[in-house]
């Protein structure tokens, strides 16, 4: 066959957005004449339109190899390489997202069984894959809550809201945690006028009895130089015979 006929058919199909037929015609053309840079460039654009950036980059490289001075082909190649890179990143992100969700499911299962350590580790593994994962952050908050650390739980729920401001689940969990913290603070707050740890009735329980109004006897000190007076003994009482 005539490579020029296949090439013309390829460009015609491309203009009609019939990319599979265009690619087929371009391949037929280069099979007969592998030295036509324009045909490889057309093939690259058809692959690019199908989001097959791997094949697009390969075709543009061949076009540029055949015509190194072409700025058009160089631009085509650079654009396709950027699109391929973005596509690879998105593919990797989707793969990480799938793995992260698997870790979250394992974490939830462990939390349901009461294995807080295993649950914590699974949620951390999910965050390693997706640092802003909503369910992993919520899971860590729930582990803290299950362990009685309401302050830690509130911290993770706030983190969820930073990454996902519209999360009603995180907002509800945070409100519950803050309510529990407030109640705990009220319980530990001492009653006014009563020392911490002392019951209100204990304030007056230890009140000392009123002091006696009778003045204590005070012995007078003798004046200096004066002799102490001897106390006369009392007369002996005679015993009756």
XYZ file of C-alpha atoms in Angstrom:
241
model
C 0.000 0.000 0.000
C 0.873 3.631 -0.427
C 2.076 5.112 2.884
C 0.836 8.545 1.817
C -2.736 7.231 1.452
C -2.672 5.720 4.914
C -1.199 8.945 6.293
C -3.986 11.038 4.733
C -6.594 8.663 6.095
C -4.989 8.924 9.505
C -5.181 12.737 9.572
C -8.762 12.589 8.266
C -9.852 10.196 10.989
C -8.056 12.361 13.572
C -9.977 15.458 12.439
C -13.193 13.469 12.913
C -12.109 12.455 16.459
C -12.016 8.826 15.344
C -8.769 8.240 17.178
C -8.637 4.425 17.008
C -8.999 4.504 13.205
C -6.456 7.310 12.994
C -3.909 5.317 15.002
C -4.509 2.247 12.849
C -3.931 4.253 9.635
C -0.792 5.930 11.007
C 0.662 2.536 11.920
C -0.064 1.254 8.390
C 1.723 4.292 6.982
C 4.905 3.943 9.085
C 5.026 0.227 8.307
C 5.670 1.218 4.701
C 7.625 4.409 5.419
C 9.120 4.668 8.928
C 10.916 7.922 8.067
C 7.906 10.284 8.063
C 8.149 12.453 11.198
C 4.735 14.059 10.595
C 3.001 10.684 10.696
C 4.631 9.810 14.038
C 3.615 13.232 15.355
C 0.017 12.614 14.207
C 0.093 9.220 15.873
C 1.327 10.838 19.097
C -1.547 13.350 19.106
C -4.093 10.587 18.518
C -2.699 8.614 21.474
C -2.658 11.798 23.551
C -6.349 12.381 22.768
C -7.061 8.898 24.161
C -5.025 9.731 27.306
C -2.555 7.001 26.398
C 0.410 9.170 27.308
C 2.936 6.329 27.328
C 2.348 5.663 23.633
C 2.080 9.404 22.914
C 5.522 10.073 24.425
C 6.997 7.181 22.410
C 5.524 8.492 19.116
C 6.646 12.101 19.766
C 10.170 10.912 20.571
C 10.341 9.130 17.203
C 9.069 12.252 15.439
C 11.708 14.389 17.181
C 14.446 11.865 16.419
C 13.549 12.084 12.740
C 13.364 15.889 12.845
C 15.431 17.198 15.794
C 15.104 20.845 14.781
C 11.313 20.864 15.093
C 10.216 23.018 18.023
C 6.650 21.857 17.447
C 7.539 18.212 18.044
C 9.694 19.159 21.039
C 6.740 21.041 22.539
C 4.468 18.071 21.847
C 6.896 15.743 23.606
C 7.299 17.978 26.672
C 3.539 18.356 27.015
C 2.971 14.593 26.745
C 5.703 13.898 29.321
C 4.071 16.289 31.805
C 0.699 14.670 31.240
C 2.242 11.231 31.704
C 3.866 12.336 34.963
C 0.582 13.730 36.265
C -1.214 10.548 35.248
C 1.349 8.406 37.075
C 1.028 10.524 40.197
C -2.745 10.201 40.115
C -2.479 6.445 39.634
C -0.124 6.182 42.603
C -2.435 8.341 44.688
C -5.395 6.110 43.901
C -3.359 3.030 44.807
C -2.327 4.610 48.116
C -5.935 5.573 48.777
C -7.076 1.975 48.302
C -4.345 0.665 50.629
C -5.149 3.370 53.177
C -8.813 2.388 53.273
C -7.811 -1.229 53.846
C -5.702 -0.151 56.856
C -8.617 1.898 58.199
C -10.936 -1.121 57.976
C -8.397 -3.218 59.894
C -8.075 -0.452 62.472
C -11.835 -0.285 62.952
C -12.017 -4.041 63.354
C -9.287 -3.988 66.031
C -11.004 -1.092 67.821
C -14.247 -3.039 67.869
C -12.416 -5.933 69.532
C -10.887 -3.605 72.118
C -7.324 -3.991 70.827
C -6.376 -0.328 71.071
C -2.696 -0.795 70.281
C -3.380 -2.740 67.079
C -6.053 -0.256 66.079
C -3.710 2.694 66.695
C -0.970 1.147 64.568
C -3.340 0.415 61.677
C -4.624 3.977 61.626
C -1.048 5.290 61.663
C -0.214 3.057 58.691
C -3.187 4.542 56.840
C -1.892 8.061 57.542
C 1.540 7.128 56.221
C -0.149 6.372 52.906
C -2.594 9.315 52.928
C -1.534 12.013 55.446
C -4.883 13.821 55.305
C -7.137 10.764 55.317
C -10.403 11.634 57.030
C -11.220 8.162 58.350
C -7.701 7.485 59.650
C -7.641 10.737 61.655
C -11.107 10.016 63.019
C -9.930 6.537 63.973
C -7.003 7.882 65.976
C -9.376 10.222 67.784
C -11.704 7.334 68.580
C -8.805 5.271 69.961
C -7.891 8.165 72.261
C -11.523 8.435 73.321
C -11.715 4.695 74.051
C -8.598 4.971 76.224
C -10.147 7.819 78.227
C -7.908 10.531 76.782
C -10.602 13.025 75.783
C -8.080 15.832 75.314
C -6.142 13.715 72.817
C -9.359 12.714 71.083
C -10.414 16.349 70.727
C -7.020 17.134 69.178
C -7.490 14.566 66.405
C -11.064 15.669 65.743
C -9.804 19.234 65.326
C -7.182 17.961 62.863
C -9.942 16.314 60.824
C -11.784 19.636 60.640
C -8.630 21.423 59.518
C -8.279 19.098 56.514
C -12.015 18.512 56.031
C -13.931 21.577 57.312
C -17.270 20.189 56.179
C -17.050 16.976 58.209
C -20.214 16.807 60.336
C -18.914 13.570 61.872
C -15.779 15.278 63.192
C -17.753 18.314 64.378
C -20.155 16.113 66.339
C -17.332 14.053 67.865
C -15.426 17.205 68.846
C -18.502 18.707 70.513
C -18.995 15.504 72.510
C -15.331 15.433 73.573
C -15.374 19.086 74.636
C -18.578 18.504 76.600
C -16.920 15.617 78.464
C -13.841 17.738 79.185
C -16.028 20.554 80.513
C -17.933 18.170 82.782
C -14.671 16.730 84.112
C -13.363 20.217 84.830
C -16.511 21.068 86.795
C -16.150 17.930 88.916
C -12.585 18.788 89.901
C -13.361 22.469 90.600
C -13.398 23.090 94.451
C -16.544 24.574 96.067
C -16.173 28.257 96.982
C -14.818 28.655 100.501
C -13.965 24.963 100.785
C -10.507 23.584 100.331
C -9.908 21.075 97.498
C -10.611 17.555 98.750
C -12.723 18.820 101.690
C -16.463 18.307 101.786
C -18.603 21.359 102.592
C -19.673 19.876 105.957
C -16.051 19.334 106.931
C -15.461 23.084 107.025
C -17.125 23.408 110.452
C -16.651 19.840 111.638
C -13.349 20.574 113.339
C -14.371 23.819 115.115
C -12.785 24.012 118.586
C -15.121 24.281 121.580
C -15.480 27.781 123.105
C -12.778 28.700 125.624
C -13.662 28.733 129.311
C -14.598 32.180 130.654
C -12.819 31.428 133.969
C -9.434 33.095 134.108
C -6.586 30.748 134.935
C -4.915 31.217 138.340
C -1.653 33.099 138.196
C 0.875 32.796 140.987
C 2.265 36.158 142.083
C 6.022 36.520 142.035
C 7.432 37.732 145.407
C 9.032 41.153 145.514
C 12.791 41.332 145.217
C 14.530 41.302 148.617
C 11.531 40.166 150.551
C 11.623 36.921 152.410
C 9.121 34.400 151.576
C 6.565 34.033 154.324
C 6.324 30.716 155.997
C 2.965 29.202 156.052
C 1.912 28.288 159.552
C 0.963 24.713 159.863
C -2.590 24.105 160.848
C -3.274 22.842 164.336
C -3.305 19.126 164.526
C -6.690 17.671 164.981
C -6.895 15.687 168.155
C -8.147 12.254 167.739
C -10.929 11.234 170.053
C -10.079 8.494 172.398
